[in-house]
Coordinates of C-alpha atoms in Angstrom, one line a residue:
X19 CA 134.2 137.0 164.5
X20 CA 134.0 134.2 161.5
X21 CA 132.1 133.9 158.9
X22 CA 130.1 131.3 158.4
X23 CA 130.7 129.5 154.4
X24 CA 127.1 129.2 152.7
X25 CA 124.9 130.1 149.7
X26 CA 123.7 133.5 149.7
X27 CA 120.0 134.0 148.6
X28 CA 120.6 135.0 145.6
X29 CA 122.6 132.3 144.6
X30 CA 120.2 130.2 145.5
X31 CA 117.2 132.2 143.4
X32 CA 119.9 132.4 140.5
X33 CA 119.9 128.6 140.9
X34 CA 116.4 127.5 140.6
X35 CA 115.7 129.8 137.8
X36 CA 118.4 128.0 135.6
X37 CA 117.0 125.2 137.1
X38 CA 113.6 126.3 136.0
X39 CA 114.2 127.0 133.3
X40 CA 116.1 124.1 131.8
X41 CA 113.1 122.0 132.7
X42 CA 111.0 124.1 131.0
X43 CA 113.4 123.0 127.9
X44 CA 113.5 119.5 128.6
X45 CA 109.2 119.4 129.2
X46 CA 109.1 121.0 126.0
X47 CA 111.4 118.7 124.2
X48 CA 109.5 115.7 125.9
X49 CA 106.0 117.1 124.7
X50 CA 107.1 117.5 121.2
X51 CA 108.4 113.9 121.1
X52 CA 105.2 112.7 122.3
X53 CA 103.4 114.3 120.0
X54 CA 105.5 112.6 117.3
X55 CA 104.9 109.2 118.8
X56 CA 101.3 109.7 118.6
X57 CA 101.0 110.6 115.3
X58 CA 103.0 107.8 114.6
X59 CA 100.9 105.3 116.0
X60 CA 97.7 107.1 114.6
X61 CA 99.4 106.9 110.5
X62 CA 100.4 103.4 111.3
X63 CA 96.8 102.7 112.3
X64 CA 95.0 104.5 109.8
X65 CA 97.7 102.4 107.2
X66 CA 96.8 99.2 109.0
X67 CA 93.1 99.8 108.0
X68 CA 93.8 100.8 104.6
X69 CA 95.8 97.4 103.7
X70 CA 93.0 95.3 105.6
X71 CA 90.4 97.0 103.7
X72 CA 92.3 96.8 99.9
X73 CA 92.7 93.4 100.8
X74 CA 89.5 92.4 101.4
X75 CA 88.4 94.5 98.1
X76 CA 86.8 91.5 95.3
X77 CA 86.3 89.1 98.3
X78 CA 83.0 89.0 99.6
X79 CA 81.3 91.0 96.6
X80 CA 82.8 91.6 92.9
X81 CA 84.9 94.7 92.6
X82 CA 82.7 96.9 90.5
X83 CA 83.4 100.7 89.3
X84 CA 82.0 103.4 91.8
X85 CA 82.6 105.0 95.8
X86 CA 82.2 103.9 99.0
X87 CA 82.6 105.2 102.2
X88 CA 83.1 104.3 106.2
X89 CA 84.8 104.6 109.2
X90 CA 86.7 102.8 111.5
X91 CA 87.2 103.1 115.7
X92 CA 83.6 104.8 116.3
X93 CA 84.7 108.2 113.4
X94 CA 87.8 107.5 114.5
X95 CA 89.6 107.2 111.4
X96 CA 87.3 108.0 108.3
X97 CA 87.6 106.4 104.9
X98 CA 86.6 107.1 101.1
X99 CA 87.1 104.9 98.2
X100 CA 86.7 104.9 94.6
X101 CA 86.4 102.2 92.1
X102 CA 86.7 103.6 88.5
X103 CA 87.8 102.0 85.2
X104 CA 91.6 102.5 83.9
X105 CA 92.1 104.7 81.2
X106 CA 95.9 104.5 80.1
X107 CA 97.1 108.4 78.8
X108 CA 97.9 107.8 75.5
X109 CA 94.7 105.0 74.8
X110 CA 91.7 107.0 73.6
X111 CA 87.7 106.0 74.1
X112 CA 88.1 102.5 73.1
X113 CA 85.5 99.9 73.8
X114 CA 86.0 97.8 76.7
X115 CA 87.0 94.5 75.7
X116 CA 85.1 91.3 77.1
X117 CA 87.7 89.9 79.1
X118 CA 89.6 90.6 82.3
X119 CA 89.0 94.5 83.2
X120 CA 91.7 96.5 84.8
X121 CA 89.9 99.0 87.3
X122 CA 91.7 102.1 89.4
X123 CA 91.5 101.9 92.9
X124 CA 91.8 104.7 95.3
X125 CA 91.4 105.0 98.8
X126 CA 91.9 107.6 101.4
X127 CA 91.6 107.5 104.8
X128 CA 91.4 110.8 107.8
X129 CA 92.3 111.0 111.2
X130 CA 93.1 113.7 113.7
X131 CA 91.6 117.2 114.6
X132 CA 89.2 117.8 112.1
X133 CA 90.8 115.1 109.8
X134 CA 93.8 117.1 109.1
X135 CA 95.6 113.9 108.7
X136 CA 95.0 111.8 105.7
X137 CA 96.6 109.0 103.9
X138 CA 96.1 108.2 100.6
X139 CA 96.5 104.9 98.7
X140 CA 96.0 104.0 95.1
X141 CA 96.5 100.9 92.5
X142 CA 95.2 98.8 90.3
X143 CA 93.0 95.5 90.2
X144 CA 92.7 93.0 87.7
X145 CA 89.0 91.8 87.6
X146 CA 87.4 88.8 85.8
X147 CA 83.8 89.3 83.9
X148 CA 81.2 88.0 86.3
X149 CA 80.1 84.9 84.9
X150 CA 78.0 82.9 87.7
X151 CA 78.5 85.0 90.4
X152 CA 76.3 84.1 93.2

Protein backbone atom coordinates (compact mmCIF):
# COMPACT_ATOMS: atom_id res chain seq x y z
CA UNK A 1 0.00 0.00 0.00
CA UNK A 2 1.46 3.75 -0.67
CA UNK A 3 1.29 6.55 0.95
CA UNK A 4 -0.12 9.25 -0.33
CA UNK A 5 2.59 12.81 0.13
CA UNK A 6 0.46 15.66 1.78
CA UNK A 7 0.20 18.13 4.73
CA UNK A 8 -0.91 16.69 7.86
CA UNK A 9 -3.46 18.71 9.89
CA UNK A 10 -1.36 19.89 12.06
CA UNK A 11 0.94 21.32 9.81
CA UNK A 12 -1.53 22.97 8.33
CA UNK A 13 -3.04 24.54 11.91
CA UNK A 14 0.79 25.23 12.73
CA UNK A 15 0.66 27.21 9.55
CA UNK A 16 -2.09 29.65 9.79
CA UNK A 17 -1.28 30.44 13.28
CA UNK A 18 2.30 31.83 12.15
CA UNK A 19 0.31 33.08 9.57
CA UNK A 20 -1.96 34.61 11.99
CA UNK A 21 -0.06 35.79 13.78
CA UNK A 22 2.45 37.71 11.62
CA UNK A 23 -0.57 39.62 10.37
CA UNK A 24 -1.42 40.49 13.58
CA UNK A 25 2.24 42.14 13.46
CA UNK A 26 2.05 43.68 10.26
CA UNK A 27 -1.87 45.25 11.20
CA UNK A 28 -0.36 46.53 14.21
CA UNK A 29 2.60 48.12 12.51
CA UNK A 30 0.17 49.53 9.85
CA UNK A 31 -2.15 51.06 12.61
CA UNK A 32 0.64 52.71 14.36
CA UNK A 33 1.85 54.37 11.16
CA UNK A 34 -1.51 55.65 10.46
CA UNK A 35 -1.82 56.99 13.52
CA UNK A 36 1.41 58.98 12.87
CA UNK A 37 0.26 60.18 9.59
CA UNK A 38 -2.75 61.70 11.14
CA UNK A 39 -1.25 63.46 13.61
CA UNK A 40 0.93 64.75 11.10
CA UNK A 41 -1.56 66.14 9.04
CA UNK A 42 -3.57 67.45 12.12
CA UNK A 43 0.06 69.52 13.55
CA UNK A 44 0.56 70.69 10.07
CA UNK A 45 -3.04 71.99 9.96
CA UNK A 46 -3.20 73.43 13.29
CA UNK A 47 0.45 75.23 12.14
CA UNK A 48 -1.20 76.33 8.93
CA UNK A 49 -3.81 78.20 10.97
CA UNK A 50 -1.45 79.67 13.28
CA UNK A 51 0.87 81.33 10.42
CA UNK A 52 -2.49 82.52 8.61
CA UNK A 53 -3.70 84.01 11.67
CA UNK A 54 -0.12 85.90 12.91
CA UNK A 55 -0.20 87.08 9.61
CA UNK A 56 -3.21 88.65 9.43
CA UNK A 57 -2.35 90.15 13.19
CA UNK A 58 -2.20 94.56 12.62
CA UNK A 59 -4.11 94.12 9.36
CA UNK A 60 -7.61 94.83 9.55
CA UNK A 61 -7.47 96.37 13.17
CA UNK A 62 -4.27 97.89 15.16
CA UNK A 63 -2.38 95.28 17.09
CA UNK A 64 -3.14 96.36 20.66
CA UNK A 65 -2.02 94.66 24.13
CA UNK A 66 -4.66 91.94 25.46
CA UNK A 67 -6.29 88.05 24.54
CA UNK A 68 -8.31 86.76 22.11
CA UNK A 69 -9.70 83.67 21.46
CA UNK A 70 -11.39 81.26 18.58
CA UNK A 71 -11.56 78.25 16.76
CA UNK A 72 -11.14 76.95 13.55
CA UNK A 73 -12.96 73.73 11.53
CA UNK A 74 -16.36 73.89 13.61
CA UNK A 75 -13.97 73.42 17.55
CA UNK A 76 -11.86 71.65 15.48
CA UNK A 77 -8.78 73.16 16.27
CA UNK A 78 -9.04 75.83 19.22
CA UNK A 79 -6.91 78.93 19.50
CA UNK A 80 -5.78 81.47 22.31
CA UNK A 81 -3.73 84.54 21.87
CA UNK A 82 -2.12 87.14 23.84
CA UNK A 83 -1.08 90.55 23.01
CA UNK A 84 1.13 92.03 25.92
CA UNK A 85 3.84 94.73 25.96
CA UNK A 86 7.77 93.60 25.84
CA UNK A 87 9.54 93.96 28.88
CA UNK A 88 13.36 93.16 28.09
CA UNK A 89 14.96 91.15 31.56
CA UNK A 90 17.46 93.40 32.55
CA UNK A 91 15.16 96.87 31.56
CA UNK A 92 13.19 97.90 34.72
CA UNK A 93 9.54 99.90 34.87
CA UNK A 94 10.57 102.42 32.40
CA UNK A 95 8.02 104.69 30.71
CA UNK A 96 6.96 103.74 27.42
CA UNK A 97 8.40 105.93 24.94
CA UNK A 98 6.08 107.71 22.18
CA UNK A 99 7.32 106.05 19.26
CA UNK A 100 7.14 102.63 17.65
CA UNK A 101 6.09 100.03 20.53
CA UNK A 102 7.43 96.51 20.48
CA UNK A 103 4.55 94.13 21.81
CA UNK A 104 4.86 90.10 22.70
CA UNK A 105 2.86 87.93 20.85
CA UNK A 106 1.78 84.46 21.78
CA UNK A 107 -0.42 82.12 20.36
CA UNK A 108 -1.44 78.66 20.99
CA UNK A 109 -3.49 76.55 19.22
CA UNK A 110 -5.33 72.65 20.53
CA UNK A 111 -6.40 69.85 18.69
CA UNK A 112 -7.12 66.22 19.34
CA UNK A 113 -8.98 64.17 22.14
CA UNK A 114 -9.64 66.58 24.61
CA UNK A 115 -7.03 69.06 23.15
CA UNK A 116 -4.14 67.01 24.18
CA UNK A 117 -2.36 68.40 21.25
CA UNK A 118 -1.22 71.89 21.24
CA UNK A 119 1.16 74.06 19.46
CA UNK A 120 2.54 76.96 20.63
CA UNK A 121 3.92 80.09 18.80
CA UNK A 122 5.43 83.27 20.09
CA UNK A 123 7.38 86.59 18.73
CA UNK A 124 7.49 89.88 18.56
CA UNK A 125 5.69 92.90 16.55
CA UNK A 126 6.85 96.19 15.89
CA UNK A 127 3.79 98.58 16.09
CA UNK A 128 3.46 102.27 15.09
CA UNK A 129 1.41 104.90 17.54
CA UNK A 130 -2.08 105.12 16.07
CA UNK A 131 -2.08 108.45 14.56
CA UNK A 132 -5.32 108.66 12.15
CA UNK A 133 -6.39 105.30 12.34
CA UNK A 134 -9.74 104.95 10.80
Amino acid sequence: MRRQAGYSLLEVLVAFALLAAALTVRLGALSGAARQVRHGEDAGRARLHAQSLLAGLGVQAPLQAGSDTGDWEDGRYRWSLQVQPFQAADAGAAEPAAGPQLLQVQLQVRWGERAGEQLQLQGLRLVQPQVGWP
